[in-house]
Tab-separated table of N, CA and C in Angstrom:
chain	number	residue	atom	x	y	z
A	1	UNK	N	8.790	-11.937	-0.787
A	1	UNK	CA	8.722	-11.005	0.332
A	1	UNK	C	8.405	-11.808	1.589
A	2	UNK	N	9.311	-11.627	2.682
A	2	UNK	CA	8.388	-12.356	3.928
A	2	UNK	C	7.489	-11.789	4.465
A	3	UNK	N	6.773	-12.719	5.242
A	3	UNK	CA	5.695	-12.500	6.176
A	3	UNK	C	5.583	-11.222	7.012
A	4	UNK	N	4.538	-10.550	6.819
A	4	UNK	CA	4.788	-9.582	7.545
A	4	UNK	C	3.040	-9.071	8.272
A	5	UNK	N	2.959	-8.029	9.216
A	5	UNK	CA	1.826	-8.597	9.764
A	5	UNK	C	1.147	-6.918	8.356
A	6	UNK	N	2.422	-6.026	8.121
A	6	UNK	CA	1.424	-5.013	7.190
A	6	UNK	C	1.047	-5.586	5.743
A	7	UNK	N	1.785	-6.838	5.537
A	7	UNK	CA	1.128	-7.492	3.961
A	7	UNK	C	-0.408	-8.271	4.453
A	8	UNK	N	-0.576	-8.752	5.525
A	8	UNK	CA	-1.642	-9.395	6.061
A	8	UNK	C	-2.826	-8.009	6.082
A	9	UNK	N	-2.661	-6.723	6.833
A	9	UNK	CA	-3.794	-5.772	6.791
A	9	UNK	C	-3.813	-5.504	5.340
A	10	UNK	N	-2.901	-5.250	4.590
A	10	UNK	CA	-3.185	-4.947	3.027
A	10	UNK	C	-4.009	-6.146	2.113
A	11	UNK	N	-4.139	-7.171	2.476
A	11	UNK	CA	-4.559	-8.275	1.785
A	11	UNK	C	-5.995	-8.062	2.179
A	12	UNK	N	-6.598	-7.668	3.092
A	12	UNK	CA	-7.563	-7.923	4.048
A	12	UNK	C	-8.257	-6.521	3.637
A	13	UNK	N	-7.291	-5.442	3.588
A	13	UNK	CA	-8.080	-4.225	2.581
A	13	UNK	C	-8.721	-4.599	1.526
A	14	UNK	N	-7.775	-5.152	0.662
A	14	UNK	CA	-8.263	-5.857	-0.601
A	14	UNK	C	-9.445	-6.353	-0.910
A	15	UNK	N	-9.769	-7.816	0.105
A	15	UNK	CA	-10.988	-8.149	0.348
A	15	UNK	C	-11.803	-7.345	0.601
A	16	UNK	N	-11.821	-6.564	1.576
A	16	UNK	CA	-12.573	-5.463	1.532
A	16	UNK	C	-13.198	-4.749	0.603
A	17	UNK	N	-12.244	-3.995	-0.286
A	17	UNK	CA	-12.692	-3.104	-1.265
A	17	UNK	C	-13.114	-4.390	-2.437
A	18	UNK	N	-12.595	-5.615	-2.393
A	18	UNK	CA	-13.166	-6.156	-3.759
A	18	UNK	C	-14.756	-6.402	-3.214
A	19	UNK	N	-15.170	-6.820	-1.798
A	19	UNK	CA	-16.393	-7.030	-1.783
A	19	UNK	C	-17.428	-5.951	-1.766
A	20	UNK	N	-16.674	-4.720	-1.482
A	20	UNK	CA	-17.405	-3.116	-1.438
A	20	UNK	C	-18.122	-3.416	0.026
A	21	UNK	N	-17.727	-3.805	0.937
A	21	UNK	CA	-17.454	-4.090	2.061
A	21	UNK	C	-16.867	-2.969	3.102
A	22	UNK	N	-17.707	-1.595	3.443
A	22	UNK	CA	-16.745	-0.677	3.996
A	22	UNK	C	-17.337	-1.323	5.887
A	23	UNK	N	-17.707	-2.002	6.316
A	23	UNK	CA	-17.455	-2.560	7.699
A	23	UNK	C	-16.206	-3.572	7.752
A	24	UNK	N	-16.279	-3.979	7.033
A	24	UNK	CA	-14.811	-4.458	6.857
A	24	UNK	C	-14.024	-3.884	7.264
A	25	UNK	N	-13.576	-3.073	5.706
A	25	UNK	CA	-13.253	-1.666	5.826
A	25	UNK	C	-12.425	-1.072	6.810
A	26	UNK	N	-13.865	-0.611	7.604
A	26	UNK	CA	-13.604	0.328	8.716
A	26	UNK	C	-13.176	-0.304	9.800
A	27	UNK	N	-13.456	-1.633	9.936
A	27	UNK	CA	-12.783	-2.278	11.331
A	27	UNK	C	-10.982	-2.237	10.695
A	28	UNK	N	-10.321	-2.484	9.625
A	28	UNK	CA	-9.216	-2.456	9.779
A	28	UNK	C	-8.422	-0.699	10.211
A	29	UNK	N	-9.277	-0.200	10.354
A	29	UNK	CA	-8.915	1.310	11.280
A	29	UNK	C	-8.564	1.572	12.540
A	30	UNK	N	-7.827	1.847	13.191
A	30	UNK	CA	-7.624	2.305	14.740
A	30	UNK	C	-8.750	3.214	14.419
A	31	UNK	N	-9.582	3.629	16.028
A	31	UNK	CA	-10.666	4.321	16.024
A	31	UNK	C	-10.338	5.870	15.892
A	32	UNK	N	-9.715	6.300	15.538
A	32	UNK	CA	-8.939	7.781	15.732
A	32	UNK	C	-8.140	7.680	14.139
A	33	UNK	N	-7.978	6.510	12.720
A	33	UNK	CA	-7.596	6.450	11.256
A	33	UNK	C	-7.806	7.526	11.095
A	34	UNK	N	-7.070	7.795	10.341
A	34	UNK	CA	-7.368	9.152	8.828
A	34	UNK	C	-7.498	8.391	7.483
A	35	UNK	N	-8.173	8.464	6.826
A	35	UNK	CA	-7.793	8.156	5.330
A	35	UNK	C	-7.889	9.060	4.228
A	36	UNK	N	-6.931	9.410	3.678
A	36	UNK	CA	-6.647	10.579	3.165
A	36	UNK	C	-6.911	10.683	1.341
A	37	UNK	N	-7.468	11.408	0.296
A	37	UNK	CA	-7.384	11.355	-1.285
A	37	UNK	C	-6.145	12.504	-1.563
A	38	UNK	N	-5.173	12.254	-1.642
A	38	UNK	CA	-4.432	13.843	-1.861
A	38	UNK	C	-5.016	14.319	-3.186
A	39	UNK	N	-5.414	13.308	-4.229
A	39	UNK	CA	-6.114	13.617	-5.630
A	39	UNK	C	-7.545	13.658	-5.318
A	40	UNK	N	-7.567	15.427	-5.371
A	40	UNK	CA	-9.131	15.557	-5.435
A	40	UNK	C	-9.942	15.575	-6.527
A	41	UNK	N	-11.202	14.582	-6.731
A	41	UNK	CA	-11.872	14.332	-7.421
A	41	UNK	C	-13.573	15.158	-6.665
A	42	UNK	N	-14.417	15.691	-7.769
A	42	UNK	CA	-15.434	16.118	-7.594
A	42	UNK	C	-16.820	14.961	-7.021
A	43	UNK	N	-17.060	15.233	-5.590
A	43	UNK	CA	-17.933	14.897	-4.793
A	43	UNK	C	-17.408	14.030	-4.260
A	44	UNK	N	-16.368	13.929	-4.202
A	44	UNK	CA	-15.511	13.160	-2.823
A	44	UNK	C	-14.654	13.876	-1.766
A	45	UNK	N	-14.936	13.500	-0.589
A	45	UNK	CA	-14.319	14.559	0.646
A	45	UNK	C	-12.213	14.541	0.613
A	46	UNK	N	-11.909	15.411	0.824
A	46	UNK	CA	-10.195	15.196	1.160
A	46	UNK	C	-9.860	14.110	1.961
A	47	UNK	N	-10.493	13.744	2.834
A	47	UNK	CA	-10.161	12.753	3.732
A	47	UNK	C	-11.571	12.553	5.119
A	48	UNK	N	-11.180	11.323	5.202
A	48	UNK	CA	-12.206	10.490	6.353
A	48	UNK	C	-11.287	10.867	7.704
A	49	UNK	N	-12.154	10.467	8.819
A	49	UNK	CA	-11.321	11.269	10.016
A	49	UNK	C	-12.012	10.458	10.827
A	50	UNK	N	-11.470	9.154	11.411
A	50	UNK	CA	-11.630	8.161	12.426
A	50	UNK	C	-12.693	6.790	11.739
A	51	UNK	N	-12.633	6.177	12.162
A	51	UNK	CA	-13.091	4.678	12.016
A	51	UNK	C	-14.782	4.734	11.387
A	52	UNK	N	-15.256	5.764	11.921
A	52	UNK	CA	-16.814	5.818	11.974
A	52	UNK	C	-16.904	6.484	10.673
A	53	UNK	N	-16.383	7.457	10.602
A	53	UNK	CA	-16.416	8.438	9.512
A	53	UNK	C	-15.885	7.433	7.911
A	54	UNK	N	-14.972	6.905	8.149
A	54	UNK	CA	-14.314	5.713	7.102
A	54	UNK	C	-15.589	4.961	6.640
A	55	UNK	N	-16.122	4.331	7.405
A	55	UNK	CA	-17.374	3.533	7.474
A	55	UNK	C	-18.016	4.290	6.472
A	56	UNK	N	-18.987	4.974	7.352
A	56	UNK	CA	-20.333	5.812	6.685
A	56	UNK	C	-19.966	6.637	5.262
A	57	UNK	N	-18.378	7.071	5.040
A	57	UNK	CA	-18.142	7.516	3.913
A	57	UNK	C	-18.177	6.482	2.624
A	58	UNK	N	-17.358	5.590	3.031
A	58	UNK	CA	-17.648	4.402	2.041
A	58	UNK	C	-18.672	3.155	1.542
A	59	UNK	N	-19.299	3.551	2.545
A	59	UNK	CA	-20.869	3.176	2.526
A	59	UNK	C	-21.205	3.652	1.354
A	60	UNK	N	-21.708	5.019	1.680
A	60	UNK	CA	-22.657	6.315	0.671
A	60	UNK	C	-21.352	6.392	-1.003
A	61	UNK	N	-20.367	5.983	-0.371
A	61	UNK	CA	-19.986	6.028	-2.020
A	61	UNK	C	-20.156	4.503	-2.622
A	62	UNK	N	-20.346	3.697	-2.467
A	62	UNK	CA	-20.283	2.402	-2.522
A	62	UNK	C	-21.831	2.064	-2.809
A	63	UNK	N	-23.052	2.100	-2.066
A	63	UNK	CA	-24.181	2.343	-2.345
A	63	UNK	C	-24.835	2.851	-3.840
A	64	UNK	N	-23.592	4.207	-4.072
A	64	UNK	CA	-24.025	4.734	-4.689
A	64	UNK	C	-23.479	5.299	-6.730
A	65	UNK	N	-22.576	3.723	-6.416
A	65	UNK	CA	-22.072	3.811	-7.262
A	65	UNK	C	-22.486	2.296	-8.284
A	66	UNK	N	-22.161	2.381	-9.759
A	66	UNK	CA	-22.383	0.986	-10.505
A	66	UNK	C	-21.316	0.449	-10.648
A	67	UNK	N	-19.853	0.972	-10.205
A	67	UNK	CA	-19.104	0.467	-10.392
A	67	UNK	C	-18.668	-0.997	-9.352
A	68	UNK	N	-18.481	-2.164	-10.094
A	68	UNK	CA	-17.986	-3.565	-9.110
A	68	UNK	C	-16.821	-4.041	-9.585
A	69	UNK	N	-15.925	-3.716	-8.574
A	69	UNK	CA	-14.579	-4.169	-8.580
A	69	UNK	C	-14.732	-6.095	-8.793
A	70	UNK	N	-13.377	-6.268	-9.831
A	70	UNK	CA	-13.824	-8.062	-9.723
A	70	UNK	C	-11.961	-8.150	-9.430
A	71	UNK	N	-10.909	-7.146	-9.586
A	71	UNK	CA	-9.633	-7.873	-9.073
A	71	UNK	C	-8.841	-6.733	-8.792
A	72	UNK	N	-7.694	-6.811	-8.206
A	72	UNK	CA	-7.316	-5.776	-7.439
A	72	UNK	C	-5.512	-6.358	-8.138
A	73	UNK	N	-4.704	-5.757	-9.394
A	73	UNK	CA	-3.285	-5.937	-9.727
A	73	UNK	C	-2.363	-5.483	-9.162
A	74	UNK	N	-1.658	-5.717	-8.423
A	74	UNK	CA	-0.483	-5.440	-7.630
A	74	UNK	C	0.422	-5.390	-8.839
A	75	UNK	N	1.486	-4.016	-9.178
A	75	UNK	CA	2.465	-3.700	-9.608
A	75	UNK	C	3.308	-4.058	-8.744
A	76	UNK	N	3.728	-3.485	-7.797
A	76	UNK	CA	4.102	-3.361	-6.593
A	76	UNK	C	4.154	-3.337	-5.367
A	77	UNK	N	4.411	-3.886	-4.540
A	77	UNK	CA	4.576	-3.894	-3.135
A	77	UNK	C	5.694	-3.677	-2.223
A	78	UNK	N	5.432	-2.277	-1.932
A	78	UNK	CA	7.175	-1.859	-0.851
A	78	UNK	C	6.805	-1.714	0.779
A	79	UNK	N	7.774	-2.569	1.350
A	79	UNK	CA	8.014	-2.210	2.698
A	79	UNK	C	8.684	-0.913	2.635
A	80	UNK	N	8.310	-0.428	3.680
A	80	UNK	CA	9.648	1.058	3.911
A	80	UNK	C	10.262	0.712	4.821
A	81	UNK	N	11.541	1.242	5.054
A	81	UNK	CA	12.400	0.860	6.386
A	81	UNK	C	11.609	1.683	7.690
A	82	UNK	N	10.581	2.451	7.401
A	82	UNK	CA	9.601	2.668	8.804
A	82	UNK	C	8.959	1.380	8.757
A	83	UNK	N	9.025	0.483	9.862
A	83	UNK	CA	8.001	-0.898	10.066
A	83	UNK	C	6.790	-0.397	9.969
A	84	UNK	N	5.934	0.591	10.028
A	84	UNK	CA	4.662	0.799	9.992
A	84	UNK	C	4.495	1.123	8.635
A	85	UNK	N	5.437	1.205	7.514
A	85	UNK	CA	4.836	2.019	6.483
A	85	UNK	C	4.746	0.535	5.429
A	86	UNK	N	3.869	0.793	4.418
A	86	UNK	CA	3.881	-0.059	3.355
A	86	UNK	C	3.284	0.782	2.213
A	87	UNK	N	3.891	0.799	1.167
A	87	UNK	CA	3.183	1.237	-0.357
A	87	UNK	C	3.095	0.292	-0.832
A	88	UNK	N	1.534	0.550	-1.554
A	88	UNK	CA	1.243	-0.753	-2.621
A	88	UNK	C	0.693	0.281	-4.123
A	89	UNK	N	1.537	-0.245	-5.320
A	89	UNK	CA	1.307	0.230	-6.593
A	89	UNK	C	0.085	-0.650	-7.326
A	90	UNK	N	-0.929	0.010	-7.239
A	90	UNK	CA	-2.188	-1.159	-8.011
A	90	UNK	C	-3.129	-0.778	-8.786
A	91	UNK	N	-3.634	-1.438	-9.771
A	91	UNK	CA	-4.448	-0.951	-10.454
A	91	UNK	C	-6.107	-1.653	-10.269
A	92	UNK	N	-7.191	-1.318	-9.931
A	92	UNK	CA	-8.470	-1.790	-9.270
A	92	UNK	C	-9.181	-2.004	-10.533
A	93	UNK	N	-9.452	-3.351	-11.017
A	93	UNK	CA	-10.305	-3.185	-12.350
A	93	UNK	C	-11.636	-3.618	-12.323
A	94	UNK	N	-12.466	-3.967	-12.616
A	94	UNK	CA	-14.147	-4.289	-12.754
A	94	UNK	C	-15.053	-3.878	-13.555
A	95	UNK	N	-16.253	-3.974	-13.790
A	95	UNK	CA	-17.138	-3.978	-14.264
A	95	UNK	C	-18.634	-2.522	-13.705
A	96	UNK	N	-18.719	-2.562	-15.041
A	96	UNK	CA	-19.785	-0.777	-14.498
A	96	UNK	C	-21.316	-2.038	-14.433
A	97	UNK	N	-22.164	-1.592	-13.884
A	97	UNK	CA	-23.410	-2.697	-13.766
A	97	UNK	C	-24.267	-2.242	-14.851
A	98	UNK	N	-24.864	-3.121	-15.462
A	98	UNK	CA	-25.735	-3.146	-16.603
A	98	UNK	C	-24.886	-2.865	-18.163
A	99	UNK	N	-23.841	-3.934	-17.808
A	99	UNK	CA	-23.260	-3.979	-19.205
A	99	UNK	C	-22.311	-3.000	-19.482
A	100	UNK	N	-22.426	-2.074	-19.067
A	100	UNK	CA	-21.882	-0.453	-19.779
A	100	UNK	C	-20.339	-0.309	-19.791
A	101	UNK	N	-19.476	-1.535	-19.384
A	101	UNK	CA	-18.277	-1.311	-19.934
A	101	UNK	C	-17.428	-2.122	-18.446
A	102	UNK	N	-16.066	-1.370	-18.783
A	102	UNK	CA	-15.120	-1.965	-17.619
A	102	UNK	C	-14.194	-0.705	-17.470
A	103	UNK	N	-13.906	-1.109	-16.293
A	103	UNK	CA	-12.779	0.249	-15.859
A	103	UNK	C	-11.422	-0.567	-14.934
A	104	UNK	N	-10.412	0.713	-15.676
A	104	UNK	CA	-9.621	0.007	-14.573
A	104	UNK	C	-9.110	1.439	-13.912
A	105	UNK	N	-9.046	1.631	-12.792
A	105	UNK	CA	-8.226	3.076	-12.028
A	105	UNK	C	-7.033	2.366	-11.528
A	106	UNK	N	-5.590	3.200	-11.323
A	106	UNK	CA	-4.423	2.465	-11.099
A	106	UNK	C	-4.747	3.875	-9.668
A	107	UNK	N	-3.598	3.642	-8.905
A	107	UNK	CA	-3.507	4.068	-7.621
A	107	UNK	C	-2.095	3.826	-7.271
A	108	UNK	N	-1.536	4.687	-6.345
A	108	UNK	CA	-0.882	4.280	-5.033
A	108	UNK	C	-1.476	4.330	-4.121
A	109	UNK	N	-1.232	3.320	-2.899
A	109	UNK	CA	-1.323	3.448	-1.586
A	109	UNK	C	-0.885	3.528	-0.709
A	110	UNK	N	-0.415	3.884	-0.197
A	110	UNK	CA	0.358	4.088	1.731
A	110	UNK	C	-0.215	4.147	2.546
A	111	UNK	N	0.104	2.655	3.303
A	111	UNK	CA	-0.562	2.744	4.816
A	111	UNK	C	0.527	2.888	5.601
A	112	UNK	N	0.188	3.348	6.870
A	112	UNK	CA	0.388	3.157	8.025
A	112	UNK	C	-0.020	2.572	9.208
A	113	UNK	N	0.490	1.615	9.808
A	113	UNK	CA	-0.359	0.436	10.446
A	113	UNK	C	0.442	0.167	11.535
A	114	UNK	N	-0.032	0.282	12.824
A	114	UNK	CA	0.192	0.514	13.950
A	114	UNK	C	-0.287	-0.517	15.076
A	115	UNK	N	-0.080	-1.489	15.385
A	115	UNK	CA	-0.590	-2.815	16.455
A	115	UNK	C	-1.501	-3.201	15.825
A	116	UNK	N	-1.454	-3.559	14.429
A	116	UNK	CA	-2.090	-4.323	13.560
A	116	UNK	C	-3.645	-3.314	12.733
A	117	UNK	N	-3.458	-2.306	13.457
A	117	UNK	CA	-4.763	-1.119	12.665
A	117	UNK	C	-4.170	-0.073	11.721
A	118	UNK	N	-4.928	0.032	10.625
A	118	UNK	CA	-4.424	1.296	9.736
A	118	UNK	C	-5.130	2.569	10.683
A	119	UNK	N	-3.397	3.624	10.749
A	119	UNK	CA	-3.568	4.636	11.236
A	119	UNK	C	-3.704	5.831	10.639
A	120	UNK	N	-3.261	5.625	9.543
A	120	UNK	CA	-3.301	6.520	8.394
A	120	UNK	C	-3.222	6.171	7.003
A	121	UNK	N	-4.078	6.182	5.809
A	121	UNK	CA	-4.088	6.089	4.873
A	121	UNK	C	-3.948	7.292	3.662
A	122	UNK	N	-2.610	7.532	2.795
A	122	UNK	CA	-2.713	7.944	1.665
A	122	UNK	C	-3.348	7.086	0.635
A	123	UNK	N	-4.747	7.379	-0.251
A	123	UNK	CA	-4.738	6.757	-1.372
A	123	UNK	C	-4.981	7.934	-2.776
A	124	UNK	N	-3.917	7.416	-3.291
A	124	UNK	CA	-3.981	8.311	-4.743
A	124	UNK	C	-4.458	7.414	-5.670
A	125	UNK	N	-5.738	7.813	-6.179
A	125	UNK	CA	-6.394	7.172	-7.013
A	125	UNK	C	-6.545	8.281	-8.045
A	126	UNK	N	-6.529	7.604	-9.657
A	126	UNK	CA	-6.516	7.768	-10.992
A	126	UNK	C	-7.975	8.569	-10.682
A	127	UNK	N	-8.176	9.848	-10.367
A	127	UNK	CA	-9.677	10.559	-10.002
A	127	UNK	C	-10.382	10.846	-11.399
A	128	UNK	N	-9.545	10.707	-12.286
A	128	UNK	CA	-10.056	10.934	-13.979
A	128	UNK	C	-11.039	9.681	-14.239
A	129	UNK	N	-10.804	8.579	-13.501
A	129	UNK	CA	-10.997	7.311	-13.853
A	129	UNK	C	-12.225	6.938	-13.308
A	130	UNK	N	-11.672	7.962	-11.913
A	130	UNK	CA	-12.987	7.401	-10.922
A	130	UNK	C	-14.285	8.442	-12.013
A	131	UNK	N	-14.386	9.863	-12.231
A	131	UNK	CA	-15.003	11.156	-12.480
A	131	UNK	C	-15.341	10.837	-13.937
A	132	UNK	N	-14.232	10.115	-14.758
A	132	UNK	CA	-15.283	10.501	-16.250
A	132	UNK	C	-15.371	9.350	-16.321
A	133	UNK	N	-16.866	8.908	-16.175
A	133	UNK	CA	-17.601	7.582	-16.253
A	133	UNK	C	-16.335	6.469	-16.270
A	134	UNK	N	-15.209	6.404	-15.273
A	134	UNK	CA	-14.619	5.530	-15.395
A	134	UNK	C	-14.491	4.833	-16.557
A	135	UNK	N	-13.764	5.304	-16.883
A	135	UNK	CA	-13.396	5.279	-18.108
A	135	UNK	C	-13.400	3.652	-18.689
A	136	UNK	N	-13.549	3.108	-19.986
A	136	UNK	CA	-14.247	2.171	-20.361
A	136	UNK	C	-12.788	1.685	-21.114
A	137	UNK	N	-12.900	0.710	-20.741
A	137	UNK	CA	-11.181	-0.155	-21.178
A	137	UNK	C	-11.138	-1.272	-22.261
């Protein structure tokens, strides 16, 4: 695939979510992002609504979770013929803390990325995976 500047913000998500890193995170947002779950899972909001909100949401879930991501599998990676769009097919795997197993949740993602900031995020995440004790692999 060539160089492109939306494989560079997706790589940089990555880091992000592998370090559980939501300032990260949230700086790859235009200040006005959406990030959206179309798969609703119990005690997680439908969607974040600007840069700040991204932040502080993934904070309090991140804080408050045992789950630690250790690699992030790319199935897939599609440009769309919209230059702003990119889907990435992946599965997020890691470790629950204090031994208690491993999980992997698979996902799609779609960004939208606009003068180098995500403007909008679909992420469909495996919510079974995230909800029943992440399930143990």
């Amino acid at each position: 695939m060539t160089d492109s500047p939306l494989l560079d913000v997706l790589a940089r998500y990555q880091r992000a979510m592998l370090r559980l890193d939501a300032d990260a995170l949230a700086e790859l947002y235009a200040p006005d992002g959406v990030h959206e779950f179309p798969f609703r899972f119990p005690g997680f909001p439908a969607r974040f609504e600007g840069r700040e909100a991204i932040r502080a949401g993934y904070k309090a879930a991140w804080s408050g979770t045992p789950a630690r991501p250790t690699g992030i599998e790319e199935t897939g990676v599609h440009l769309s013929t919209d230059p702003e769009v990119l889907v990435a097919e992946q599965t997020v795997r890691g470790e629950i803390a204090g031994g208690r197993g491993e999980f992997a949740i698979p996902g799609l993602l779609v960004l939208r990325v606009r003068d180098g900031l995500i403007v909008h995020a679909r992420d469909y995440m495996d919510g079974l995976a995230v909800t029943g004790g992440l399930r143990e692999q």
